[in-house]
Amino acid sequence: MALIVQKYGGTSVGSIERIQNVAHRVAKFKKAGHDVVVVVSAMSGETNRLVALAESLQEIPDPRELDVVLSTGEQVTIGLLAMALQSIGVPAKSYTGWQVKVKTDQAHTKARIESIDDAAMRQDLKEGKVVIVAGFQGIDGNGDITTLGRGGSDTSAVALAAALKADECQIYTDVDGVYTTDPRVVPEAHRLDKITFEEMLELASLGSKVLQIRSVEFAGKYRVRLRVLSSLEEGGEGTLITFEEDGNMERAIISGIAFDKNQARINIRGVPDKPGIAYQILGSIADANIEVDMIVQNVGAEGTTDFSFTVPRNDYRRALKILEDVQSNIGAGEVNGDDTVVKVSIVGMGMRSHVGVASTMFRTLAEEGINIQMISTSEIKVSVIIEEKYTELATRVLHKAFGLDKPKV
Ligand code: ADP
Ligand code: ASP
Ligand code: MG
């Protein structure tokens, strides 16, 4: 008998029929003798609908009130799933995030989990009940409702698994595992049986939305055994996130390709080349709580430099405005940018022992006439900024160039 935490995403609970399917799957695990804690998302499209409602009243919705609204989506699904289970004879009880006491910090709309009170859940499990918990939500020190950022139910599930010391955390979604790239973009992508934690962390942070980045971080920190599986098909093994590289060193150089459209590039030209300039530019951006990702500084003409960096797309206008304000202070020439760029990244542990990976990437893109605007590398990834319109093409040609296409049968 094991303790399993299962998470079902929006599509998996997108209709009454799908919720009934989830109930049957949960019942099967229960009948096999396992204790089951289920985390659910809002029904598909619901969180977007709630965001749109809020934005129809305020251009930038009040974060505290937005969390009050957004958290309702998950509350509907926990109740419905509890009813679906009860109606097939499985005792089940639902909890909102604040009933469980998923304590978070106060960062509304992107709160971090600080602690979880597992007492009530343990009692219910002891009494033979399935425990159902609303994903994506918690409560802060003021007793206010918080949410964990889009895709945050993954993180709720892994955090619950860590708190309960579950034997496995199973993330059920609308694909049957983690693929070499988004299978909706590259049909030739194939499912990985296993992926290392480090690779999954990179893929998630570089834009693969199959797992929220914080869920992977949590799994690493608390060593949660994490698996991604299909809620729509029966019987697959899915993808296991492993903490050890297996002995087989004949692994692929690249494990996966990610892309992230939530990017905008900002340039400042003709900045005097002297100490403190990077700080003056980026300090003002950091003070406004805007996250900077890639940074490039080039020597420009006559003792000046050109400075470029990327920010999340929804912070683009704000970042431009801030820089226009500091422009005259630092004596910069021109501030401009582009919010139609994408970051495409190749990720793989195999890169560490192979040279020429980056140059293969650059050559492949050049052959398609795709211009690279920025580059950043680490031990196990290479990322480039390119025009957004080339997202699908770039992903497809790189997938092929690194031998990731599944063999044709
Ligand atoms: P859920 O609602 O279950 O949380 P998400 O839409 O958040 O589901 O995540 C699943 C989706 O992630 C898939 O439908 C797929 O399009 C996308 N995706 C992106 N990259 C990958 C990848 N490398 N492997 C699998 N799915 C991916
Ligand atoms: N419902 C939330 C969202 O759409 C959380 C989640 O699905 O994980 O982002
Ligand atoms: Mg998700």
Short mmCIF file of C-alpha atoms and ligand atoms in Angstrom, two decimals:
data_model
loop_
_atom_site.label_atom_id
_atom_site.label_comp_id
_atom_site.label_asym_id
_atom_site.label_seq_id
_atom_site.Cartn_x
_atom_site.Cartn_y
_atom_site.Cartn_z
CA MET A 1 0.00 0.00 0.00
CA ALA A 2 1.32 3.38 -0.99
CA LEU A 3 0.39 6.99 -0.48
CA ILE A 4 -0.06 8.64 -3.85
CA VAL A 5 -0.74 12.28 -4.70
CA GLN A 6 -2.43 12.67 -8.08
CA LYS A 7 -2.92 15.98 -9.87
CA TYR A 8 -5.42 16.46 -12.69
CA GLY A 9 -5.07 19.54 -14.89
CA GLY A 10 -7.75 21.69 -16.54
CA THR A 11 -8.43 19.56 -19.62
CA SER A 12 -8.57 16.43 -17.47
CA VAL A 13 -11.46 17.90 -15.46
CA GLY A 14 -12.88 19.98 -18.32
CA SER A 15 -16.38 18.42 -18.34
CA ILE A 16 -18.63 16.37 -16.06
CA GLU A 17 -17.75 13.29 -18.10
CA ARG A 18 -14.02 13.92 -17.64
CA ILE A 19 -14.53 14.45 -13.90
CA GLN A 20 -16.32 11.10 -13.78
CA ASN A 21 -13.38 9.52 -15.61
CA VAL A 22 -11.03 10.98 -13.00
CA ALA A 23 -13.26 9.57 -10.24
CA HIS A 24 -13.03 6.11 -11.79
CA ARG A 25 -9.25 6.31 -12.03
CA VAL A 26 -8.95 7.45 -8.42
CA ALA A 27 -11.35 4.68 -7.34
CA LYS A 28 -9.12 2.11 -9.05
CA PHE A 29 -6.09 3.21 -7.03
CA LYS A 30 -8.17 3.24 -3.88
CA LYS A 31 -9.45 -0.28 -4.55
CA ALA A 32 -5.88 -1.46 -5.09
CA GLY A 33 -5.30 -0.47 -1.46
CA HIS A 34 -3.55 2.87 -1.86
CA ASP A 35 -4.18 6.09 0.01
CA VAL A 36 -4.95 8.82 -2.51
CA VAL A 37 -4.79 12.59 -2.24
CA VAL A 38 -6.06 14.35 -5.37
CA VAL A 39 -5.19 17.89 -6.43
CA VAL A 40 -7.31 19.45 -9.16
CA SER A 41 -7.14 22.53 -11.37
CA ALA A 42 -10.07 24.62 -12.51
CA MET A 43 -12.01 23.27 -15.51
CA SER A 44 -10.18 24.15 -18.75
CA GLY A 45 -10.65 27.76 -19.81
CA GLU A 46 -12.08 28.77 -16.45
CA THR A 47 -9.03 30.61 -15.09
CA ASN A 48 -8.71 32.54 -18.37
CA ARG A 49 -12.39 33.44 -18.16
CA LEU A 50 -11.94 34.74 -14.61
CA VAL A 51 -8.87 36.78 -15.61
CA ALA A 52 -10.88 38.36 -18.45
CA LEU A 53 -13.73 39.26 -16.08
CA ALA A 54 -11.29 40.98 -13.74
CA GLU A 55 -9.57 42.82 -16.60
CA SER A 56 -12.91 44.10 -17.85
CA LEU A 57 -13.14 46.13 -14.62
CA GLN A 58 -9.55 47.16 -13.99
CA GLU A 59 -6.70 47.38 -16.51
CA ILE A 60 -4.35 45.97 -13.90
CA PRO A 61 -6.65 44.12 -11.47
CA ASP A 62 -6.02 44.60 -7.76
CA PRO A 63 -3.87 41.56 -6.90
CA ARG A 64 -5.63 40.70 -3.64
CA GLU A 65 -9.05 40.82 -5.27
CA LEU A 66 -7.82 39.00 -8.37
CA ASP A 67 -6.77 36.09 -6.14
CA VAL A 68 -10.22 36.06 -4.55
CA VAL A 69 -11.71 35.69 -8.03
CA LEU A 70 -9.15 33.26 -9.51
CA SER A 71 -9.32 30.83 -6.61
CA THR A 72 -13.02 30.13 -7.28
CA GLY A 73 -12.23 28.00 -10.34
CA GLU A 74 -10.54 25.26 -8.32
CA GLN A 75 -13.23 25.36 -5.63
CA VAL A 76 -15.82 24.21 -8.16
CA THR A 77 -13.81 21.20 -9.30
CA ILE A 78 -12.94 19.88 -5.83
CA GLY A 79 -16.63 19.79 -4.88
CA LEU A 80 -17.68 18.19 -8.16
CA LEU A 81 -14.97 15.52 -7.94
CA ALA A 82 -15.95 14.70 -4.34
CA MET A 83 -19.55 14.22 -5.50
CA ALA A 84 -18.46 12.11 -8.47
CA LEU A 85 -16.49 9.82 -6.12
CA GLN A 86 -19.25 9.60 -3.55
CA SER A 87 -21.73 8.69 -6.28
CA ILE A 88 -19.67 5.60 -7.14
CA GLY A 89 -19.38 4.59 -3.51
CA VAL A 90 -15.96 6.05 -2.69
CA PRO A 91 -15.87 8.25 0.44
CA ALA A 92 -14.26 11.56 -0.44
CA LYS A 93 -13.86 14.99 1.10
CA SER A 94 -12.80 18.24 -0.51
CA TYR A 95 -10.62 21.02 0.89
CA THR A 96 -9.80 24.49 -0.36
CA GLY A 97 -6.21 25.67 0.03
CA TRP A 98 -7.06 27.68 3.12
CA GLN A 99 -8.94 24.79 4.74
CA VAL A 100 -5.85 22.59 4.46
CA LYS A 101 -3.78 25.55 5.44
CA VAL A 102 -1.47 25.80 2.52
CA LYS A 103 0.39 28.75 4.03
CA THR A 104 2.07 31.06 1.53
CA ASP A 105 3.87 34.39 1.48
CA GLN A 106 1.91 37.51 0.57
CA ALA A 107 2.93 37.80 -3.08
CA HIS A 108 -0.56 37.79 -4.58
CA THR A 109 -0.87 36.02 -7.96
CA LYS A 110 2.59 34.45 -7.57
CA ALA A 111 2.73 33.37 -3.94
CA ARG A 112 5.21 30.80 -2.66
CA ILE A 113 4.19 27.95 -0.38
CA GLU A 114 5.78 28.14 3.07
CA SER A 115 4.12 25.28 4.94
CA ILE A 116 1.27 22.81 4.77
CA ASP A 117 -0.74 21.46 7.69
CA ASP A 118 -1.29 17.77 6.97
CA ALA A 119 -3.22 16.81 10.15
CA ALA A 120 -6.79 16.88 8.75
CA MET A 121 -5.74 15.09 5.57
CA ARG A 122 -4.01 12.33 7.51
CA GLN A 123 -7.07 11.82 9.66
CA ASP A 124 -9.30 11.53 6.58
CA LEU A 125 -6.94 9.07 4.95
CA LYS A 126 -6.96 6.99 8.12
CA GLU A 127 -10.74 6.94 7.89
CA GLY A 128 -10.49 5.58 4.36
CA LYS A 129 -11.45 8.75 2.53
CA VAL A 130 -10.00 10.15 -0.66
CA VAL A 131 -8.79 13.66 0.09
CA ILE A 132 -9.33 16.25 -2.64
CA VAL A 133 -7.44 19.55 -2.46
CA ALA A 134 -7.86 22.65 -4.61
CA GLY A 135 -4.65 23.37 -6.50
CA PHE A 136 -3.16 26.80 -7.22
CA GLN A 137 -4.30 28.43 -3.97
CA GLY A 138 -3.27 29.10 -0.41
CA ILE A 139 -3.61 31.55 2.43
CA ASP A 140 -1.13 34.15 3.64
CA GLY A 141 -0.27 35.37 7.13
CA ASN A 142 -3.10 37.95 7.02
CA GLY A 143 -5.65 35.26 6.28
CA ASP A 144 -5.96 36.47 2.67
CA ILE A 145 -6.42 34.09 -0.25
CA THR A 146 -3.38 33.80 -2.51
CA THR A 147 -2.69 32.03 -5.81
CA LEU A 148 0.55 30.45 -6.94
CA GLY A 149 0.97 31.69 -10.53
CA ARG A 150 -0.42 30.15 -13.72
CA GLY A 151 0.05 26.41 -13.81
CA GLY A 152 0.41 26.46 -10.02
CA SER A 153 -1.62 23.32 -9.34
CA ASP A 154 1.47 21.30 -10.27
CA THR A 155 3.27 23.00 -7.42
CA SER A 156 0.38 22.41 -5.00
CA ALA A 157 0.55 18.71 -5.81
CA VAL A 158 4.30 18.35 -5.36
CA ALA A 159 4.24 20.41 -2.16
CA LEU A 160 1.47 18.20 -0.76
CA ALA A 161 3.41 15.10 -1.75
CA ALA A 162 6.45 16.49 0.07
CA ALA A 163 4.42 17.38 3.19
CA LEU A 164 2.75 13.96 3.28
CA LYS A 165 5.97 12.14 2.33
CA ALA A 166 4.01 10.47 -0.46
CA ASP A 167 5.51 7.55 -2.33
CA GLU A 168 4.82 9.20 -5.70
CA CYS A 169 3.36 12.39 -7.12
CA GLN A 170 1.56 11.72 -10.40
CA ILE A 171 0.78 14.66 -12.68
CA TYR A 172 -2.05 13.63 -15.03
CA THR A 173 -2.43 15.85 -18.07
CA ASP A 174 -3.57 15.87 -21.70
CA VAL A 175 -0.32 14.38 -23.06
CA ASP A 176 1.12 11.03 -21.95
CA GLY A 177 4.40 12.34 -20.57
CA VAL A 178 7.23 14.76 -21.15
CA TYR A 179 8.17 14.94 -24.84
CA THR A 180 11.33 15.97 -26.64
CA THR A 181 9.44 19.19 -27.41
CA ASP A 182 5.82 20.38 -27.36
CA PRO A 183 4.06 17.63 -29.36
CA ARG A 184 1.48 20.17 -30.51
CA VAL A 185 4.20 22.05 -32.39
CA VAL A 186 6.35 19.16 -33.59
CA PRO A 187 4.27 16.04 -34.29
CA GLU A 188 7.52 14.04 -34.62
CA ALA A 189 8.34 14.69 -30.96
CA HIS A 190 8.51 11.56 -28.83
CA ARG A 191 7.85 10.78 -25.20
CA LEU A 192 10.80 10.32 -22.88
CA ASP A 193 10.57 7.36 -20.45
CA LYS A 194 12.81 9.25 -18.06
CA ILE A 195 14.28 12.69 -17.80
CA THR A 196 16.80 13.92 -15.25
CA PHE A 197 15.69 16.45 -12.71
CA GLU A 198 18.24 18.99 -13.98
CA GLU A 199 16.97 18.70 -17.55
CA MET A 200 13.35 19.00 -16.45
CA LEU A 201 14.23 22.05 -14.40
CA GLU A 202 15.80 23.71 -17.46
CA LEU A 203 12.94 22.76 -19.80
CA ALA A 204 10.34 24.08 -17.34
CA SER A 205 12.22 27.30 -16.73
CA LEU A 206 12.75 27.80 -20.48
CA GLY A 207 9.07 27.61 -21.34
CA SER A 208 7.81 23.97 -21.47
CA LYS A 209 4.59 24.44 -19.63
CA VAL A 210 3.99 20.73 -19.02
CA LEU A 211 5.23 21.31 -15.44
CA GLN A 212 5.33 24.61 -13.58
CA ILE A 213 8.96 25.42 -12.74
CA ARG A 214 8.29 25.69 -9.02
CA SER A 215 6.87 22.18 -8.93
CA VAL A 216 10.15 20.85 -10.29
CA GLU A 217 12.12 22.92 -7.78
CA PHE A 218 10.00 21.50 -4.97
CA ALA A 219 10.49 17.96 -6.24
CA GLY A 220 14.24 18.52 -6.20
CA LYS A 221 14.35 20.08 -2.78
CA TYR A 222 12.25 17.39 -1.10
CA ARG A 223 13.21 14.51 -3.38
CA VAL A 224 9.63 13.85 -4.43
CA ARG A 225 9.26 11.03 -6.92
CA LEU A 226 7.48 12.78 -9.78
CA ARG A 227 5.81 11.28 -12.84
CA VAL A 228 3.89 12.88 -15.72
CA LEU A 229 1.10 10.74 -17.23
CA SER A 230 -1.99 10.92 -19.44
CA SER A 231 -5.40 11.31 -17.85
CA LEU A 232 -7.06 10.50 -21.16
CA GLU A 233 -5.40 7.14 -21.90
CA GLU A 234 -5.08 4.07 -19.75
CA GLY A 235 -2.01 2.13 -18.81
CA GLY A 236 0.97 4.23 -19.93
CA GLU A 237 4.10 4.60 -17.82
CA GLY A 238 4.44 8.31 -18.58
CA THR A 239 7.72 10.05 -17.83
CA LEU A 240 9.62 9.68 -14.57
CA ILE A 241 11.74 12.59 -13.37
CA THR A 242 14.92 10.92 -12.08
CA PHE A 243 17.49 12.24 -9.66
CA GLU A 244 20.33 10.10 -10.91
CA GLU A 245 21.79 9.92 -14.35
CA ASP A 246 21.62 6.28 -15.33
CA GLY A 247 24.88 4.48 -16.05
CA ASN A 248 24.17 4.41 -19.76
CA MET A 249 26.35 7.25 -21.01
CA GLU A 250 25.35 6.69 -24.63
CA ARG A 251 22.59 9.17 -24.11
CA ALA A 252 21.31 11.74 -26.56
CA ILE A 253 23.25 14.99 -26.65
CA ILE A 254 20.01 16.94 -26.48
CA SER A 255 17.00 15.74 -24.48
CA GLY A 256 14.54 18.44 -25.35
CA ILE A 257 13.74 21.76 -26.95
CA ALA A 258 11.69 24.48 -25.28
CA PHE A 259 10.37 27.81 -26.46
CA ASP A 260 9.09 30.76 -24.53
CA LYS A 261 6.99 33.46 -26.15
CA ASN A 262 6.73 35.46 -22.96
CA GLN A 263 9.74 37.52 -24.02
CA ALA A 264 10.48 41.07 -25.10
CA ARG A 265 13.85 42.58 -25.99
CA ILE A 266 14.94 46.07 -25.04
CA ASN A 267 17.94 47.94 -26.51
CA ILE A 268 19.72 51.03 -25.31
CA ARG A 269 22.23 52.43 -27.74
CA GLY A 270 25.08 54.85 -27.26
CA VAL A 271 25.50 54.48 -23.51
CA PRO A 272 28.77 55.96 -22.14
CA ASP A 273 31.18 53.07 -21.52
CA LYS A 274 32.04 53.60 -17.87
CA PRO A 275 31.68 51.77 -14.53
CA GLY A 276 28.21 51.70 -12.98
CA ILE A 277 26.24 51.91 -16.20
CA ALA A 278 24.85 48.37 -16.08
CA TYR A 279 23.78 49.02 -12.53
CA GLN A 280 22.03 52.28 -13.42
CA ILE A 281 20.11 50.64 -16.24
CA LEU A 282 19.21 47.33 -14.63
CA GLY A 283 18.87 48.71 -11.10
CA SER A 284 15.93 50.86 -12.15
CA ILE A 285 14.31 47.83 -13.78
CA ALA A 286 14.89 45.66 -10.70
CA ASP A 287 13.44 48.37 -8.45
CA ALA A 288 10.22 48.09 -10.45
CA ASN A 289 10.17 44.34 -9.74
CA ILE A 290 10.70 43.43 -13.38
CA GLU A 291 12.66 40.24 -13.98
CA VAL A 292 15.53 40.55 -16.42
CA ASP A 293 16.59 37.42 -18.26
CA MET A 294 19.25 37.61 -20.99
CA ILE A 295 21.71 40.50 -21.00
CA VAL A 296 24.14 41.48 -23.75
CA GLN A 297 26.54 44.41 -23.82
CA ASN A 298 28.47 45.30 -26.99
CA VAL A 299 31.18 47.83 -27.60
CA GLY A 300 29.63 50.56 -29.70
CA ALA A 301 31.13 53.55 -31.45
CA GLU A 302 33.41 56.13 -29.77
CA GLY A 303 33.64 54.92 -26.18
CA THR A 304 29.97 53.98 -25.94
CA THR A 305 28.26 50.65 -25.51
CA ASP A 306 25.01 49.14 -26.71
CA PHE A 307 23.06 47.33 -24.05
CA SER A 308 20.27 44.79 -24.66
CA PHE A 309 18.23 42.63 -22.31
CA THR A 310 14.98 40.70 -22.20
CA VAL A 311 12.01 41.04 -19.87
CA PRO A 312 8.64 39.22 -19.61
CA ARG A 313 6.36 40.48 -22.38
CA ASN A 314 3.72 41.84 -20.03
CA ASP A 315 6.36 44.07 -18.42
CA TYR A 316 7.63 45.39 -21.77
CA ARG A 317 5.77 48.72 -21.88
CA ARG A 318 6.58 49.43 -18.25
CA ALA A 319 10.28 48.65 -18.74
CA LEU A 320 10.47 50.90 -21.84
CA LYS A 321 8.86 53.75 -19.92
CA ILE A 322 11.30 53.38 -17.01
CA LEU A 323 14.26 53.47 -19.37
CA GLU A 324 12.98 56.49 -21.23
CA ASP A 325 12.98 58.20 -17.84
CA VAL A 326 16.59 57.23 -17.04
CA GLN A 327 17.77 57.80 -20.62
CA SER A 328 18.78 61.41 -20.13
CA ASN A 329 20.34 60.72 -16.71
CA ILE A 330 22.78 58.22 -18.17
CA GLY A 331 23.22 60.09 -21.44
CA ALA A 332 22.02 57.24 -23.63
CA GLY A 333 21.34 57.64 -27.34
CA GLU A 334 18.23 55.70 -28.11
CA VAL A 335 15.90 53.28 -26.31
CA ASN A 336 13.83 50.85 -28.36
CA GLY A 337 12.74 47.24 -28.31
CA ASP A 338 10.70 44.44 -29.77
CA ASP A 339 7.97 42.42 -28.10
CA THR A 340 7.56 39.95 -30.94
CA VAL A 341 10.55 37.76 -30.09
CA VAL A 342 10.77 34.22 -28.73
CA LYS A 343 13.43 32.35 -26.80
CA VAL A 344 14.20 28.91 -28.21
CA SER A 345 16.42 26.63 -26.12
CA ILE A 346 18.06 23.26 -26.50
CA VAL A 347 18.62 21.30 -23.26
CA GLY A 348 20.62 18.19 -22.51
CA MET A 349 23.07 16.71 -20.05
CA GLY A 350 24.86 15.13 -23.02
CA MET A 351 26.00 18.61 -24.05
CA ARG A 352 28.57 18.57 -21.26
CA SER A 353 30.65 15.97 -23.01
CA HIS A 354 30.15 17.12 -26.60
CA VAL A 355 31.64 20.11 -28.31
CA GLY A 356 30.04 21.90 -31.21
CA VAL A 357 26.47 21.67 -29.95
CA ALA A 358 25.97 25.43 -30.07
CA SER A 359 27.49 25.71 -33.52
CA THR A 360 25.16 22.98 -34.83
CA MET A 361 22.28 25.02 -33.45
CA PHE A 362 23.49 28.25 -35.06
CA ARG A 363 24.18 26.58 -38.41
CA THR A 364 20.74 24.95 -38.46
CA LEU A 365 19.03 28.27 -37.85
CA ALA A 366 21.24 30.04 -40.41
CA GLU A 367 20.30 27.50 -43.07
CA GLU A 368 16.68 28.56 -42.61
CA GLY A 369 17.60 32.26 -42.78
CA ILE A 370 16.68 32.77 -39.13
CA ASN A 371 18.59 35.63 -37.55
CA ILE A 372 19.84 35.16 -33.97
CA GLN A 373 19.43 38.32 -31.90
CA MET A 374 20.82 37.15 -28.56
CA ILE A 375 22.50 34.03 -27.20
CA SER A 376 22.96 32.62 -23.74
CA THR A 377 24.50 29.35 -22.67
CA SER A 378 25.01 27.23 -19.58
CA GLU A 379 26.52 23.80 -19.07
CA ILE A 380 23.37 22.01 -20.21
CA LYS A 381 21.51 24.52 -22.40
CA VAL A 382 21.84 26.99 -25.25
CA SER A 383 19.15 29.64 -25.71
CA VAL A 384 18.66 32.08 -28.55
CA ILE A 385 16.32 35.01 -29.09
CA ILE A 386 14.80 35.07 -32.57
CA GLU A 387 11.74 36.57 -34.26
CA GLU A 388 8.55 35.04 -32.89
CA LYS A 389 7.24 34.17 -36.35
CA TYR A 390 10.01 31.55 -36.63
CA THR A 391 9.07 29.68 -33.42
CA GLU A 392 7.58 26.60 -35.05
CA LEU A 393 10.10 26.46 -37.89
CA ALA A 394 13.09 26.81 -35.56
CA THR A 395 11.79 24.19 -33.15
CA ARG A 396 11.09 21.77 -35.95
CA VAL A 397 14.46 22.09 -37.71
CA LEU A 398 16.42 21.89 -34.45
CA HIS A 399 14.42 18.83 -33.39
CA LYS A 400 15.45 17.15 -36.62
CA ALA A 401 19.06 18.39 -36.58
CA PHE A 402 19.66 16.89 -33.13
CA GLY A 403 18.15 13.54 -34.12
CA LEU A 404 15.13 13.82 -31.86
CA ASP A 405 12.50 12.96 -34.48
CA LYS A 406 10.99 9.57 -33.76
CA PRO A 407 12.01 6.92 -36.24
CA LYS A 408 9.51 6.55 -39.08
CA VAL A 409 7.83 3.12 -39.06
P1 ADP B 1 -2.63 20.87 -17.49
O1 ADP B 1 -3.86 21.65 -17.73
O2 ADP B 1 -2.88 19.41 -17.35
O3 ADP B 1 -1.78 21.42 -16.38
P2 ADP B 1 -0.88 22.13 -19.42
O4 ADP B 1 -1.56 22.67 -20.64
O5 ADP B 1 -0.47 23.07 -18.37
O6 ADP B 1 -1.79 20.96 -18.85
O7 ADP B 1 0.43 21.30 -19.86
C1 ADP B 1 0.32 20.28 -20.83
C2 ADP B 1 0.72 20.82 -22.20
O8 ADP B 1 2.10 21.17 -22.19
C3 ADP B 1 0.61 19.85 -23.33
O9 ADP B 1 -0.69 19.82 -23.87
C4 ADP B 1 1.66 20.34 -24.34
O10 ADP B 1 1.08 21.08 -25.39
C5 ADP B 1 2.52 21.29 -23.53
N1 ADP B 1 3.95 20.97 -23.61
C6 ADP B 1 4.93 21.89 -23.83
N2 ADP B 1 6.13 21.31 -23.86
C7 ADP B 1 5.93 19.99 -23.65
C8 ADP B 1 6.81 18.87 -23.56
N3 ADP B 1 8.13 18.98 -23.70
N4 ADP B 1 6.25 17.65 -23.32
C9 ADP B 1 4.93 17.52 -23.17
N5 ADP B 1 4.05 18.54 -23.24
C10 ADP B 1 4.54 19.77 -23.49
N1 ASP B 2 -6.09 26.97 -12.96
C1 ASP B 2 -4.77 27.55 -12.87
C2 ASP B 2 -4.30 27.97 -14.24
O1 ASP B 2 -5.01 27.83 -15.22
C3 ASP B 2 -3.77 26.65 -12.19
C4 ASP B 2 -3.45 25.36 -12.94
O2 ASP B 2 -4.20 24.97 -13.84
O3 ASP B 2 -2.44 24.74 -12.61
O4 ASP B 2 -3.21 28.49 -14.37
MG MG B 3 -0.43 23.02 -16.28
#
